[in-house]
PDB file of C-alpha atoms in Angstrom:
ATOM      1  CA  MET A   1      99.249 -37.912 192.626  1.00  0.00           C
ATOM      2  CA  ALA A   2      97.846 -37.641 196.183  1.00  0.00           C
ATOM      3  CA  LYS A   3      96.618 -34.376 197.635  1.00  0.00           C
ATOM      4  CA  GLY A   4      99.258 -34.457 200.369  1.00  0.00           C
ATOM      5  CA  ASP A   5     102.032 -34.803 197.812  1.00  0.00           C
ATOM      6  CA  SER A   6     100.741 -31.701 195.972  1.00  0.00           C
ATOM      7  CA  ASN A   7     100.716 -29.644 199.154  1.00  0.00           C
ATOM      8  CA  ASP A   8     104.234 -30.806 199.981  1.00  0.00           C
ATOM      9  CA  GLY A   9     105.401 -29.701 196.517  1.00  0.00           C
ATOM     10  CA  CYS A  10     103.939 -26.232 196.953  1.00  0.00           C
ATOM     11  CA  ALA A  11     105.494 -25.921 200.375  1.00  0.00           C
ATOM     12  CA  ASN A  12     108.868 -26.915 198.965  1.00  0.00           C
ATOM     13  CA  VAL A  13     108.637 -24.266 196.212  1.00  0.00           C
ATOM     14  CA  VAL A  14     107.692 -21.535 198.689  1.00  0.00           C
ATOM     15  CA  GLY A  15     110.391 -22.581 201.048  1.00  0.00           C
ATOM     16  CA  GLY A  16     112.952 -22.597 198.279  1.00  0.00           C
ATOM     17  CA  PHE A  17     111.953 -19.091 197.214  1.00  0.00           C
ATOM     18  CA  ILE A  18     112.291 -17.833 200.771  1.00  0.00           C
ATOM     19  CA  VAL A  19     115.695 -19.425 201.062  1.00  0.00           C
ATOM     20  CA  PHE A  20     116.697 -17.777 197.758  1.00  0.00           C
ATOM     21  CA  ILE A  21     115.625 -14.374 199.034  1.00  0.00           C
ATOM     22  CA  VAL A  22     117.523 -14.862 202.296  1.00  0.00           C
ATOM     23  CA  VAL A  23     120.648 -15.953 200.452  1.00  0.00           C
ATOM     24  CA  LEU A  24     120.310 -13.031 198.019  1.00  0.00           C
ATOM     25  CA  VAL A  25     120.008 -10.553 200.869  1.00  0.00           C
ATOM     26  CA  ALA A  26     123.029 -12.078 202.552  1.00  0.00           C
ATOM     27  CA  ILE A  27     125.119 -12.028 199.375  1.00  0.00           C
ATOM     28  CA  ILE A  28     124.402  -8.446 198.221  1.00  0.00           C
ATOM     29  CA  PRO A  29     126.467  -5.875 200.167  1.00  0.00           C
ATOM     30  CA  LYS A  30     124.756  -3.368 202.409  1.00  0.00           C
ATOM     31  CA  GLU A  31     126.042  -0.478 200.285  1.00  0.00           C
ATOM     32  CA  VAL A  32     124.187  -1.857 197.262  1.00  0.00           C
ATOM     33  CA  TRP A  33     120.963  -2.068 199.234  1.00  0.00           C
ATOM     34  CA  ILE A  34     121.471   1.517 200.383  1.00  0.00           C
ATOM     35  CA  ALA A  35     122.045   2.671 196.775  1.00  0.00           C
ATOM     36  CA  LEU A  36     118.964   0.768 195.621  1.00  0.00           C
ATOM     37  CA  GLY A  37     116.947   2.384 198.383  1.00  0.00           C
ATOM     38  CA  ILE A  38     118.160   5.837 197.429  1.00  0.00           C
ATOM     39  CA  PHE A  39     117.389   5.144 193.768  1.00  0.00           C
ATOM     40  CA  ALA A  40     113.909   3.936 194.638  1.00  0.00           C
ATOM     41  CA  ALA A  41     113.299   7.008 196.812  1.00  0.00           C
ATOM     42  CA  VAL A  42     114.504   9.310 194.020  1.00  0.00           C
ATOM     43  CA  ALA A  43     112.281   7.492 191.517  1.00  0.00           C
ATOM     44  CA  VAL A  44     109.285   7.868 193.807  1.00  0.00           C
ATOM     45  CA  LEU A  45     110.092  11.561 194.340  1.00  0.00           C
ATOM     46  CA  VAL A  46     110.514  12.225 190.608  1.00  0.00           C
ATOM     47  CA  THR A  47     107.250  10.432 189.867  1.00  0.00           C
ATOM     48  CA  ALA A  48     105.475  12.529 192.497  1.00  0.00           C
ATOM     49  CA  ILE A  49     106.963  15.748 191.060  1.00  0.00           C
ATOM     50  CA  VAL A  50     105.959  14.817 187.505  1.00  0.00           C
ATOM     51  CA  LYS A  51     102.417  14.056 188.631  1.00  0.00           C
ATOM     52  CA  ALA A  52     102.249  17.317 190.603  1.00  0.00           C
ATOM     53  CA  VAL A  53     103.499  19.334 187.615  1.00  0.00           C
ATOM     54  CA  ALA A  54     101.027  17.612 185.307  1.00  0.00           C
ATOM     55  CA  ALA A  55      98.201  18.276 187.751  1.00  0.00           C
ATOM     56  CA  TYR A  56      99.246  21.933 188.062  1.00  0.00           C
ATOM     57  CA  ASP A  57      99.440  22.348 184.280  1.00  0.00           C
ATOM     58  CA  LYS A  58      96.019  20.772 183.886  1.00  0.00           C
ATOM     59  CA  HIS A  59      94.562  23.011 186.590  1.00  0.00           C
ATOM     60  CA  ARG A  60      96.138  26.101 185.038  1.00  0.00           C
ATOM     61  CA  ALA A  61      94.896  25.170 181.552  1.00  0.00           C
ATOM     62  CA  GLU A  62      91.387  24.618 182.910  1.00  0.00           C
ATOM     63  CA  ALA A  63      91.529  27.951 184.762  1.00  0.00           C
ATOM     64  CA  GLU A  64      92.734  29.760 181.629  1.00  0.00           C
ATOM     65  CA  GLU A  65      89.965  28.144 179.586  1.00  0.00           C
ATOM     66  CA  ARG A  66      87.352  29.168 182.148  1.00  0.00           C
ATOM     67  CA  ALA A  67      88.748  32.712 182.163  1.00  0.00           C
ATOM     68  CA  ARG A  68      88.688  32.812 178.357  1.00  0.00           C
ATOM     69  CA  ILE A  69      85.090  31.609 178.274  1.00  0.00           C
ATOM     70  CA  GLU A  70      84.074  34.129 180.940  1.00  0.00           C
ATOM     71  CA  GLN A  71      85.840  36.931 179.067  1.00  0.00           C
ATOM     72  CA  ALA A  72      84.115  35.928 175.825  1.00  0.00           C
ATOM     73  CA  GLU A  73      80.755  35.803 177.571  1.00  0.00           C
ATOM     74  CA  GLN A  74      81.325  39.219 179.142  1.00  0.00           C
ATOM     75  CA  ALA A  75      82.350  40.665 175.785  1.00  0.00           C
ATOM     76  CA  ALA A  76      79.265  39.148 174.147  1.00  0.00           C
ATOM     77  CA  ALA A  77      77.041  40.516 176.918  1.00  0.00           C
ATOM     78  CA  ALA A  78      78.630  43.969 176.572  1.00  0.00           C
ATOM     79  CA  GLU A  79      78.087  43.860 172.811  1.00  0.00           C
ATOM     80  CA  ARG A  80      74.440  42.883 173.293  1.00  0.00           C
ATOM     81  CA  ASP A  81      73.980  45.741 175.758  1.00  0.00           C
ATOM     82  CA  ARG A  82      75.591  48.157 173.326  1.00  0.00           C
ATOM     83  CA  GLU A  83      73.349  46.985 170.504  1.00  0.00           C
ATOM     84  CA  GLN A  84      70.269  47.258 172.707  1.00  0.00           C
ATOM     85  CA  ARG A  85      71.209  50.783 173.768  1.00  0.00           C
ATOM     86  CA  ALA A  86      71.814  51.705 170.133  1.00  0.00           C
ATOM     87  CA  ARG A  87      68.406  50.327 169.135  1.00  0.00           C
ATOM     88  CA  ARG A  88      66.697  52.178 171.985  1.00  0.00           C
ATOM     89  CA  GLU A  89      68.483  55.381 171.023  1.00  0.00           C
ATOM     90  CA  GLN A  90      67.518  54.872 167.386  1.00  0.00           C
ATOM     91  CA  ARG A  91      63.852  54.337 168.298  1.00  0.00           C
ATOM     92  CA  ARG A  92      63.963  57.435 170.496  1.00  0.00           C
ATOM     93  CA  ARG A  93      65.423  59.526 167.671  1.00  0.00           C
ATOM     94  CA  ILE A  94      62.811  58.292 165.232  1.00  0.00           C
ATOM     95  CA  THR A  95      60.069  59.139 167.737  1.00  0.00           C
ATOM     96  CA  THR A  96      61.371  62.644 168.435  1.00  0.00           C
ATOM     97  CA  LEU A  97      62.816  63.522 165.018  1.00  0.00           C
ATOM     98  CA  GLY A  98      61.016  61.417 162.445  1.00  0.00           C
ATOM     99  CA  SER A  99      62.574  58.579 160.455  1.00  0.00           C
ATOM    100  CA  LYS A 100      63.969  60.794 157.664  1.00  0.00           C
ATOM    101  CA  ASN A 101      65.520  63.324 160.024  1.00  0.00           C
ATOM    102  CA  ALA A 102      66.870  60.553 162.277  1.00  0.00           C
ATOM    103  CA  ALA A 103      68.637  59.064 159.247  1.00  0.00           C
ATOM    104  CA  LEU A 104      70.189  62.471 158.519  1.00  0.00           C
ATOM    105  CA  VAL A 105      71.462  62.710 162.098  1.00  0.00           C
ATOM    106  CA  ASP A 106      72.991  59.218 161.753  1.00  0.00           C
ATOM    107  CA  SER A 107      74.663  60.325 158.525  1.00  0.00           C
ATOM    108  CA  ALA A 108      76.093  63.420 160.223  1.00  0.00           C
ATOM    109  CA  GLN A 109      77.454  61.357 163.124  1.00  0.00           C
ATOM    110  CA  ALA A 110      79.063  58.882 160.714  1.00  0.00           C
ATOM    111  CA  ALA A 111      80.703  61.792 158.893  1.00  0.00           C
ATOM    112  CA  VAL A 112      82.000  63.163 162.197  1.00  0.00           C
ATOM    113  CA  THR A 113      83.543  59.765 162.959  1.00  0.00           C
ATOM    114  CA  ARG A 114      85.310  59.751 159.593  1.00  0.00           C
ATOM    115  CA  VAL A 115      86.693  63.233 160.241  1.00  0.00           C
ATOM    116  CA  VAL A 116      87.915  62.441 163.759  1.00  0.00           C
ATOM    117  CA  GLU A 117      89.557  59.168 162.673  1.00  0.00           C
ATOM    118  CA  SER A 118      91.286  60.708 159.651  1.00  0.00           C
ATOM    119  CA  GLU A 119      95.056  61.119 159.561  1.00  0.00           C
ATOM    120  CA  ALA A 120      94.590  64.822 158.871  1.00  0.00           C
ATOM    121  CA  ALA A 121      92.701  65.259 162.139  1.00  0.00           C
ATOM    122  CA  ARG A 122      95.167  63.144 164.145  1.00  0.00           C
ATOM    123  CA  ALA A 123      98.078  65.144 162.727  1.00  0.00           C
ATOM    124  CA  GLY A 124      96.396  68.425 163.681  1.00  0.00           C
ATOM    125  CA  TRP A 125      95.874  69.689 160.139  1.00  0.00           C
ATOM    126  CA  LEU A 126      92.127  70.223 160.722  1.00  0.00           C
ATOM    127  CA  GLY A 127      92.337  71.997 164.053  1.00  0.00           C
ATOM    128  CA  ASP A 128      89.396  71.512 166.444  1.00  0.00           C
ATOM    129  CA  VAL A 129      87.235  68.584 165.289  1.00  0.00           C
ATOM    130  CA  ASP A 130      84.691  68.653 168.117  1.00  0.00           C
ATOM    131  CA  PHE A 131      81.311  68.599 166.352  1.00  0.00           C
ATOM    132  CA  THR A 132      79.257  68.190 169.531  1.00  0.00           C
ATOM    133  CA  SER A 133      77.522  71.549 169.219  1.00  0.00           C
ATOM    134  CA  ASP A 134      76.874  70.982 165.515  1.00  0.00           C
ATOM    135  CA  ILE A 135      75.208  67.621 166.113  1.00  0.00           C
ATOM    136  CA  GLN A 136      73.214  69.080 168.987  1.00  0.00           C
ATOM    137  CA  GLY A 137      72.058  72.000 166.839  1.00  0.00           C
ATOM    138  CA  ILE A 138      71.003  69.648 164.027  1.00  0.00           C
ATOM    139  CA  THR A 139      69.125  67.429 166.473  1.00  0.00           C
ATOM    140  CA  ASP A 140      67.368  70.379 168.113  1.00  0.00           C
ATOM    141  CA  SER A 141      66.251  71.803 164.779  1.00  0.00           C
ATOM    142  CA  PHE A 142      64.879  68.468 163.585  1.00  0.00           C
ATOM    143  CA  GLN A 143      63.198  67.871 166.935  1.00  0.00           C
ATOM    144  CA  LYS A 144      61.439  71.235 166.867  1.00  0.00           C
ATOM    145  CA  ALA A 145      60.387  70.749 163.258  1.00  0.00           C
ATOM    146  CA  HIS A 146      59.018  67.275 163.999  1.00  0.00           C
ATOM    147  CA  ALA A 147      57.075  68.528 167.033  1.00  0.00           C
ATOM    148  CA  LEU A 148      55.618  71.406 165.021  1.00  0.00           C
ATOM    149  CA  ARG A 149      54.620  69.017 162.225  1.00  0.00           C
ATOM    150  CA  LYS A 150      52.776  66.702 164.625  1.00  0.00           C
ATOM    151  CA  VAL A 151      50.742  69.527 166.178  1.00  0.00           C
ATOM    152  CA  ALA A 152      50.080  71.134 162.806  1.00  0.00           C
ATOM    153  CA  LYS A 153      48.845  67.803 161.452  1.00  0.00           C
ATOM    154  CA  GLU A 154      46.405  67.463 164.337  1.00  0.00           C
ATOM    155  CA  LEU A 155      45.137  71.008 163.756  1.00  0.00           C
ATOM    156  CA  SER A 156      44.727  70.419 160.023  1.00  0.00           C
ATOM    157  CA  THR A 157      42.479  67.421 160.641  1.00  0.00           C
ATOM    158  CA  LEU A 158      39.879  69.461 162.546  1.00  0.00           C
ATOM    159  CA  ASP A 159      36.577  70.148 160.848  1.00  0.00           C
ATOM    160  CA  LYS A 160      35.641  73.574 159.559  1.00  0.00           C
ATOM    161  CA  PRO A 161      39.125  75.188 159.542  1.00  0.00           C
ATOM    162  CA  SER A 162      39.056  78.897 160.343  1.00  0.00           C
ATOM    163  CA  VAL A 163      41.067  81.738 158.943  1.00  0.00           C
ATOM    164  CA  ASP A 164      43.284  81.679 162.023  1.00  0.00           C
ATOM    165  CA  ASP A 165      43.825  77.948 161.498  1.00  0.00           C
ATOM    166  CA  ARG A 166      45.049  78.468 157.983  1.00  0.00           C
ATOM    167  CA  LYS A 167      47.227  81.387 159.026  1.00  0.00           C
ATOM    168  CA  ILE A 168      48.972  79.583 161.864  1.00  0.00           C
ATOM    169  CA  LEU A 169      49.371  76.411 159.781  1.00  0.00           C
ATOM    170  CA  ALA A 170      51.102  78.464 157.102  1.00  0.00           C
ATOM    171  CA  GLU A 171      53.430  79.937 159.697  1.00  0.00           C
ATOM    172  CA  ALA A 172      54.131  76.492 161.098  1.00  0.00           C
ATOM    173  CA  LYS A 173      54.856  75.132 157.622  1.00  0.00           C
ATOM    174  CA  ALA A 174      57.290  77.956 156.903  1.00  0.00           C
ATOM    175  CA  THR A 175      59.034  77.510 160.248  1.00  0.00           C
ATOM    176  CA  ILE A 176      59.316  73.746 159.733  1.00  0.00           C
ATOM    177  CA  ALA A 177      60.863  74.291 156.315  1.00  0.00           C
ATOM    178  CA  LYS A 178      63.307  76.839 157.720  1.00  0.00           C
ATOM    179  CA  LEU A 179      64.386  74.593 160.598  1.00  0.00           C
ATOM    180  CA  GLU A 180      64.841  71.532 158.419  1.00  0.00           C
ATOM    181  CA  ARG A 181      66.644  73.461 155.688  1.00  0.00           C
ATOM    182  CA  ALA A 182      69.163  74.834 158.180  1.00  0.00           C
ATOM    183  CA  ALA A 183      69.714  71.369 159.692  1.00  0.00           C
ATOM    184  CA  VAL A 184      70.099  69.686 156.311  1.00  0.00           C
ATOM    185  CA  GLU A 185      72.632  72.315 155.238  1.00  0.00           C
ATOM    186  CA  ARG A 186      74.587  71.679 158.439  1.00  0.00           C
ATOM    187  CA  VAL A 187      74.545  67.922 157.766  1.00  0.00           C
ATOM    188  CA  ALA A 188      75.786  68.538 154.220  1.00  0.00           C
ATOM    189  CA  LEU A 189      78.580  70.753 155.570  1.00  0.00           C
ATOM    190  CA  ILE A 190      79.735  68.068 158.008  1.00  0.00           C
ATOM    191  CA  GLU A 191      79.717  65.461 155.235  1.00  0.00           C
ATOM    192  CA  LYS A 192      81.762  67.860 153.111  1.00  0.00           C
ATOM    193  CA  CYS A 193      84.254  68.105 155.989  1.00  0.00           C
ATOM    194  CA  ALA A 194      84.539  64.305 155.919  1.00  0.00           C
ATOM    195  CA  THR A 195      85.148  64.395 152.160  1.00  0.00           C
ATOM    196  CA  GLU A 196      87.822  67.080 152.535  1.00  0.00           C
ATOM    197  CA  ALA A 197      89.486  65.137 155.355  1.00  0.00           C
ATOM    198  CA  ARG A 198      89.663  62.104 153.063  1.00  0.00           C
ATOM    199  CA  LEU A 199      91.219  64.210 150.310  1.00  0.00           C
ATOM    200  CA  VAL A 200      93.802  65.594 152.750  1.00  0.00           C
ATOM    201  CA  ASP A 201      94.628  62.031 153.801  1.00  0.00           C
ATOM    202  CA  GLU A 202      95.125  61.077 150.162  1.00  0.00           C
ATOM    203  CA  SER A 203      97.363  64.121 149.676  1.00  0.00           C
ATOM    204  CA  LEU A 204      99.457  63.184 152.723  1.00  0.00           C
ATOM    205  CA  ARG A 205      99.852  59.630 151.451  1.00  0.00           C
ATOM    206  CA  SER A 206     100.801  60.942 148.023  1.00  0.00           C
ATOM    207  CA  GLU A 207     103.409  63.250 149.546  1.00  0.00           C
ATOM    208  CA  ARG A 208     104.935  60.373 151.500  1.00  0.00           C
ATOM    209  CA  GLN A 209     105.037  58.251 148.358  1.00  0.00           C
ATOM    210  CA  ASP A 210     106.652  61.104 146.396  1.00  0.00           C
ATOM    211  CA  ALA A 211     109.240  61.510 149.156  1.00  0.00           C
ATOM    212  CA  ARG A 212     110.030  57.785 149.089  1.00  0.00           C
ATOM    213  CA  THR A 213     110.272  57.872 145.305  1.00  0.00           C
ATOM    214  CA  ALA A 214     112.627  60.881 145.419  1.00  0.00           C
ATOM    215  CA  GLU A 215     114.817  59.157 148.002  1.00  0.00           C
ATOM    216  CA  GLN A 216     114.895  55.990 145.931  1.00  0.00           C
ATOM    217  CA  ARG A 217     115.725  58.033 142.818  1.00  0.00           C
ATOM    218  CA  GLU A 218     118.694  59.660 144.575  1.00  0.00           C
ATOM    219  CA  GLU A 219     119.983  56.279 145.735  1.00  0.00           C
ATOM    220  CA  LEU A 220     119.676  54.796 142.241  1.00  0.00           C
ATOM    221  CA  HIS A 221     121.364  57.834 140.688  1.00  0.00           C
ATOM    222  CA  ALA A 222     124.268  57.471 143.114  1.00  0.00           C
ATOM    223  CA  THR A 223     124.561  53.735 142.403  1.00  0.00           C
ATOM    224  CA  LEU A 224     124.443  54.204 138.636  1.00  0.00           C
ATOM    225  CA  SER A 225     126.988  57.042 138.769  1.00  0.00           C
ATOM    226  CA  ALA A 226     129.382  54.852 140.749  1.00  0.00           C
ATOM    227  CA  MET A 227     128.905  51.964 138.314  1.00  0.00           C
ATOM    228  CA  LEU A 228     129.405  54.181 135.276  1.00  0.00           C
ATOM    229  CA  TYR A 229     132.526  55.727 136.797  1.00  0.00           C
ATOM    230  CA  GLY A 230     133.931  52.268 137.480  1.00  0.00           C
ATOM    231  CA  ILE A 231     133.239  51.161 133.920  1.00  0.00           C
ATOM    232  CA  GLU A 232     134.817  54.294 132.399  1.00  0.00           C
ATOM    233  CA  ALA A 233     137.872  53.960 134.636  1.00  0.00           C
ATOM    234  CA  THR A 234     138.484  50.378 133.497  1.00  0.00           C
ATOM    235  CA  PRO A 235     140.974  50.123 130.539  1.00  0.00           C
ATOM    236  CA  LYS A 236     139.174  49.238 127.312  1.00  0.00           C
ATOM    237  CA  THR A 237     141.018  46.067 126.251  1.00  0.00           C
ATOM    238  CA  ALA A 238     139.612  43.558 123.830  1.00  0.00           C
ATOM    239  CA  PRO A 239     139.081  40.107 125.315  1.00  0.00           C
ATOM    240  CA  THR A 240     141.753  37.579 124.248  1.00  0.00           C
ATOM    241  CA  ASP A 241     139.870  34.452 125.110  1.00  0.00           C
ATOM    242  CA  SER A 242     136.391  35.156 123.832  1.00  0.00           C
ATOM    243  CA  ALA A 243     134.512  31.904 123.302  1.00  0.00           C
ATOM    244  CA  ALA A 244     132.289  33.524 120.704  1.00  0.00           C
ATOM    245  CA  ASP A 245     135.281  34.633 118.634  1.00  0.00           C
ATOM    246  CA  ALA A 246     136.782  31.149 118.896  1.00  0.00           C
ATOM    247  CA  VAL A 247     133.603  29.479 117.707  1.00  0.00           C
ATOM    248  CA  MET A 248     133.222  31.855 114.761  1.00  0.00           C
ATOM    249  CA  ALA A 249     136.850  31.272 113.788  1.00  0.00           C
ATOM    250  CA  ARG A 250     136.323  27.496 113.778  1.00  0.00           C
ATOM    251  CA  VAL A 251     133.186  27.889 111.688  1.00  0.00           C
ATOM    252  CA  GLN A 252     135.071  29.990 109.148  1.00  0.00           C
ATOM    253  CA  ALA A 253     137.936  27.468 109.034  1.00  0.00           C
ATOM    254  CA  TYR A 254     135.480  24.613 108.521  1.00  0.00           C
ATOM    255  CA  ARG A 255     133.876  26.417 105.621  1.00  0.00           C
ATOM    256  CA  GLU A 256     137.256  27.132 104.012  1.00  0.00           C
ATOM    257  CA  ILE A 257     138.332  23.484 104.298  1.00  0.00           C
ATOM    258  CA  LYS A 258     135.007  22.331 102.911  1.00  0.00           C
ATOM    259  CA  ASN A 259     135.339  24.705  99.968  1.00  0.00           C
ATOM    260  CA  GLN A 260     138.880  23.450  99.262  1.00  0.00           C
ATOM    261  CA  ILE A 261     137.703  19.816  99.283  1.00  0.00           C
ATOM    262  CA  GLN A 262     134.832  20.587  96.947  1.00  0.00           C
ATOM    263  CA  GLN A 263     137.189  22.518  94.648  1.00  0.00           C
ATOM    264  CA  ALA A 264     139.656  19.583  94.593  1.00  0.00           C
ATOM    265  CA  ARG A 265     136.857  17.138  93.715  1.00  0.00           C
ATOM    266  CA  HIS A 266     135.700  19.453  90.958  1.00  0.00           C
ATOM    267  CA  ASP A 267     139.244  19.724  89.511  1.00  0.00           C
ATOM    268  CA  GLY A 268     139.734  15.936  89.659  1.00  0.00           C
ATOM    269  CA  SER A 269     136.527  15.205  87.865  1.00  0.00           C
ATOM    270  CA  GLY A 270     137.410  17.674  85.187  1.00  0.00           C
TER     271      GLY A 270
END
C-alpha cells in the first residue's frame, strides 16, 4: 500500500470520529448534557472533599504522633532529672550523715510514705501524719554525730595524745552514741507506726469483709426461709406418674412372668 493511501485512511478515521461526536452531541438532549455536567461537577467536588478529609486526618495523626513523642520525651527527661536529683541528694546525705545513717534516714522516709498512703491515714484514723519534724530531728542528730566522729577521728590520729585529748574524745564518743541512739529509736518508732498503720488497714478490710458476709448471710437466710415456707405450704401428695415407680413395677412384673415360665417348664419336665 502507498504512503498516500495510508494517510488518507487515517484522515478518514479521524474525520469519521469527529462526525460521530458531532452527531452524538446533536442527538443527546441539552437536559442530559446539563445533568451530566452537574454529575461530573459533583463527582469532582466529592473527590476534592475526600482528598481534603484524608489530608486533614493524616495531618492530625502526624500531629498527635509528634505530640505523643514530645510528651514521652518530656516525661523521660523529667524522670532523668528526678533520678539525678535523688542521686545527688543521696550522695549529699552520705557525705553529711555517713552511709549507715543515710540508709536509716531512707528507711524512715519510706516508712513515712507507707503511713501517709495507708487507708487508715486517709480515713483520718491516725490523726496528724506529718512527720516532717521527726525526719528533720533524725537527720540533725545523725549529722551532728557524723561531724563529731570526723573531728574526733582526726584528733585521735595525732601523735602523743594528751590527757585532755583522751578526755574530750571520751566525751565526743559518749555524745555520738547518745545522738545516734536517740535517732535510731526515732526511726524504729516511725517504722512501728508504719506497721501499725498496715495492721489497721488489715482490720478495716476484715471489717468490710465481715459486713459483706453478714449481709450475704441475711439475704441467704431470707431466701431459704421463703423457699422452706413455700415447700411446707405445698400439699404433700404422692406423684401419680413417677417414671421410677413405673420402671420398678415393670421389672417386678418381668420377674414374676419369668418365674412362672420357669415353674411351668419345671412342672412339664416332671
